[in-house]
XYZ file of C-alpha atoms in Angstrom:
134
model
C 0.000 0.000 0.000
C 1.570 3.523 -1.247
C 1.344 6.377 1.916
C 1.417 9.382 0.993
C 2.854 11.862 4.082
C 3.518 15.518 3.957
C 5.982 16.743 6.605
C 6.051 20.796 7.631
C 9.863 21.384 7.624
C 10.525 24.323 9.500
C 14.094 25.866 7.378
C 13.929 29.284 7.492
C 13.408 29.318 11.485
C 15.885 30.691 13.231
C 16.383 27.407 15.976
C 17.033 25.516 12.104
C 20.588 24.707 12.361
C 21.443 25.673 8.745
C 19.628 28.965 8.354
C 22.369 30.857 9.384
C 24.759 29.341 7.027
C 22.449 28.611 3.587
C 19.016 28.118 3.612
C 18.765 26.242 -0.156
C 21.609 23.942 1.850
C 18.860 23.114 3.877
C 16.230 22.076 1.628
C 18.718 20.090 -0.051
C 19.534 18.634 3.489
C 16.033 18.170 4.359
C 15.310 16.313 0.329
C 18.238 14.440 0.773
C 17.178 12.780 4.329
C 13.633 12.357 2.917
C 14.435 10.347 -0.447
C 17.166 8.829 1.205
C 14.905 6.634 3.715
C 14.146 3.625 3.310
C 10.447 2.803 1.612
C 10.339 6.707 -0.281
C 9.892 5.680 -4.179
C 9.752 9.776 -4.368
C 10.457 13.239 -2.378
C 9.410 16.809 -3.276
C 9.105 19.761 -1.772
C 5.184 21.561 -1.894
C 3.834 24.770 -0.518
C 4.292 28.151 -1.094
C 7.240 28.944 0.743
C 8.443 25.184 -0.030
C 8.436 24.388 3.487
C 6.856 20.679 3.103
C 8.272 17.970 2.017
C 5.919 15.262 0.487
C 7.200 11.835 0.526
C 5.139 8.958 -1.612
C 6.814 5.190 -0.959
C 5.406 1.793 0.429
C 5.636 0.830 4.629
C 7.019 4.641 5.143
C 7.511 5.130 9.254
C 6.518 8.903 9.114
C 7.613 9.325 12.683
C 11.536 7.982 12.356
C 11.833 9.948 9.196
C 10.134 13.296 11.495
C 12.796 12.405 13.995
C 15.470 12.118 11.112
C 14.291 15.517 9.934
C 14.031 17.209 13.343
C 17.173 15.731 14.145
C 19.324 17.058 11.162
C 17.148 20.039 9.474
C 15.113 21.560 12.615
C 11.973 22.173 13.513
C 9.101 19.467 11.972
C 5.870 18.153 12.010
C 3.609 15.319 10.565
C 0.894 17.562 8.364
C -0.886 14.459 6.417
C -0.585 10.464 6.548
C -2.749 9.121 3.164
C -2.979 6.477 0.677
C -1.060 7.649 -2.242
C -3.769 6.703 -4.588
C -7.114 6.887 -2.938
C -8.315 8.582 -6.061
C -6.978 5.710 -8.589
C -8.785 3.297 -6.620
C -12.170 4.775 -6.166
C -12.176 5.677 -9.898
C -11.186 1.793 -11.148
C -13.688 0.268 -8.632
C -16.360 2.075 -9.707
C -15.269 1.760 -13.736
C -14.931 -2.295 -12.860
C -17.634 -4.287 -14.362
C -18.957 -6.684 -11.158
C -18.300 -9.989 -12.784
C -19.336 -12.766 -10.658
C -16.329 -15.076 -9.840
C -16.384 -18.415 -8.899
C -15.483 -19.515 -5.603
C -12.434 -21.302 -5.045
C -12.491 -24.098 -2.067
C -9.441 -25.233 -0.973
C -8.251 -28.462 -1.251
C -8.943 -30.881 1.331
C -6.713 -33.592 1.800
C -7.318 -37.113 2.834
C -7.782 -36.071 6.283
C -5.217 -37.112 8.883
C -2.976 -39.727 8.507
C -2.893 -42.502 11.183
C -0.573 -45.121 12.202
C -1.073 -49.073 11.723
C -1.895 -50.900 14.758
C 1.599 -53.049 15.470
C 1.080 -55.540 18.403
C 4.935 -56.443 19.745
C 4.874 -59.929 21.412
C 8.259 -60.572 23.242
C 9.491 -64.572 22.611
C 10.184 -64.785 26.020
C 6.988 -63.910 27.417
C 4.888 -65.588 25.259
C 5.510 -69.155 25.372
C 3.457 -71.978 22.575
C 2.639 -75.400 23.664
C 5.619 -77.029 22.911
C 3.853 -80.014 21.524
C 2.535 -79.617 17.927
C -0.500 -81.670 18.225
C -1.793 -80.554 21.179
């Protein structure tokens, strides 16, 4: 399942630890830690002031990579968690034809398999008539 989660990055604040140096440097920073986590399939920055980062990618943790970002970049906050294509999906259901499909038991084996009855008779024990005729 694609997540879609947009992340208010706080660069141009004054507690951001690159601000005072470059502020692009820190929305590279701030990309680079996003796309560089592991699930993002992409990373952009959105808003006017470019100021959140959306990240789109399969089993995303969106609160390590807020940690990551407040760790490294500053200031940040979770703005939106979403499926990345709610709108695909409600558009393709609804376009589906609703063909009836056949249902599929599963197979049932022979059932559980049991041992043979063994009887174990101990020569010693047991003793025949020794005479054959008898």
């Amino acid at each position: 399942m694609k997540q879609k989660v947009v992340i208010k990055v706080c660069i141009n604040d004054p507690v951001s630890r690159f601000c005072c140096f470059n502020p692009k440097r820190s929305h590279s920073t701030a990309l680079t830690l996003a796309a560089g986590f592991p699930g993002v399939q992409s990373a952009a920055l959105v808003g006017d002031d470019k100021d959140r980062i959306e990240v789109v990618g399969e089993r995303l943790d969106a609160v390590k990579l807020t940690t990551l970002l407040r760790k490294n970049v500053g200031p940040a906050e979770i703005v939106t968690v979403s499926e990345a294509d709610a709108k695909d999906k409600k558009e393709s259901e609804s376009s589906k034809d609703k063909a009836v499909q056949p249902i599929m038991w599963p197979h049932i084996g022979g059932g559980v398999p049991h041992r043979e009855i063994t009887y174990v008779v101990d020569p010693y024990q047991y003793s025949e008539p020794s005479c054959s005729i008898l």
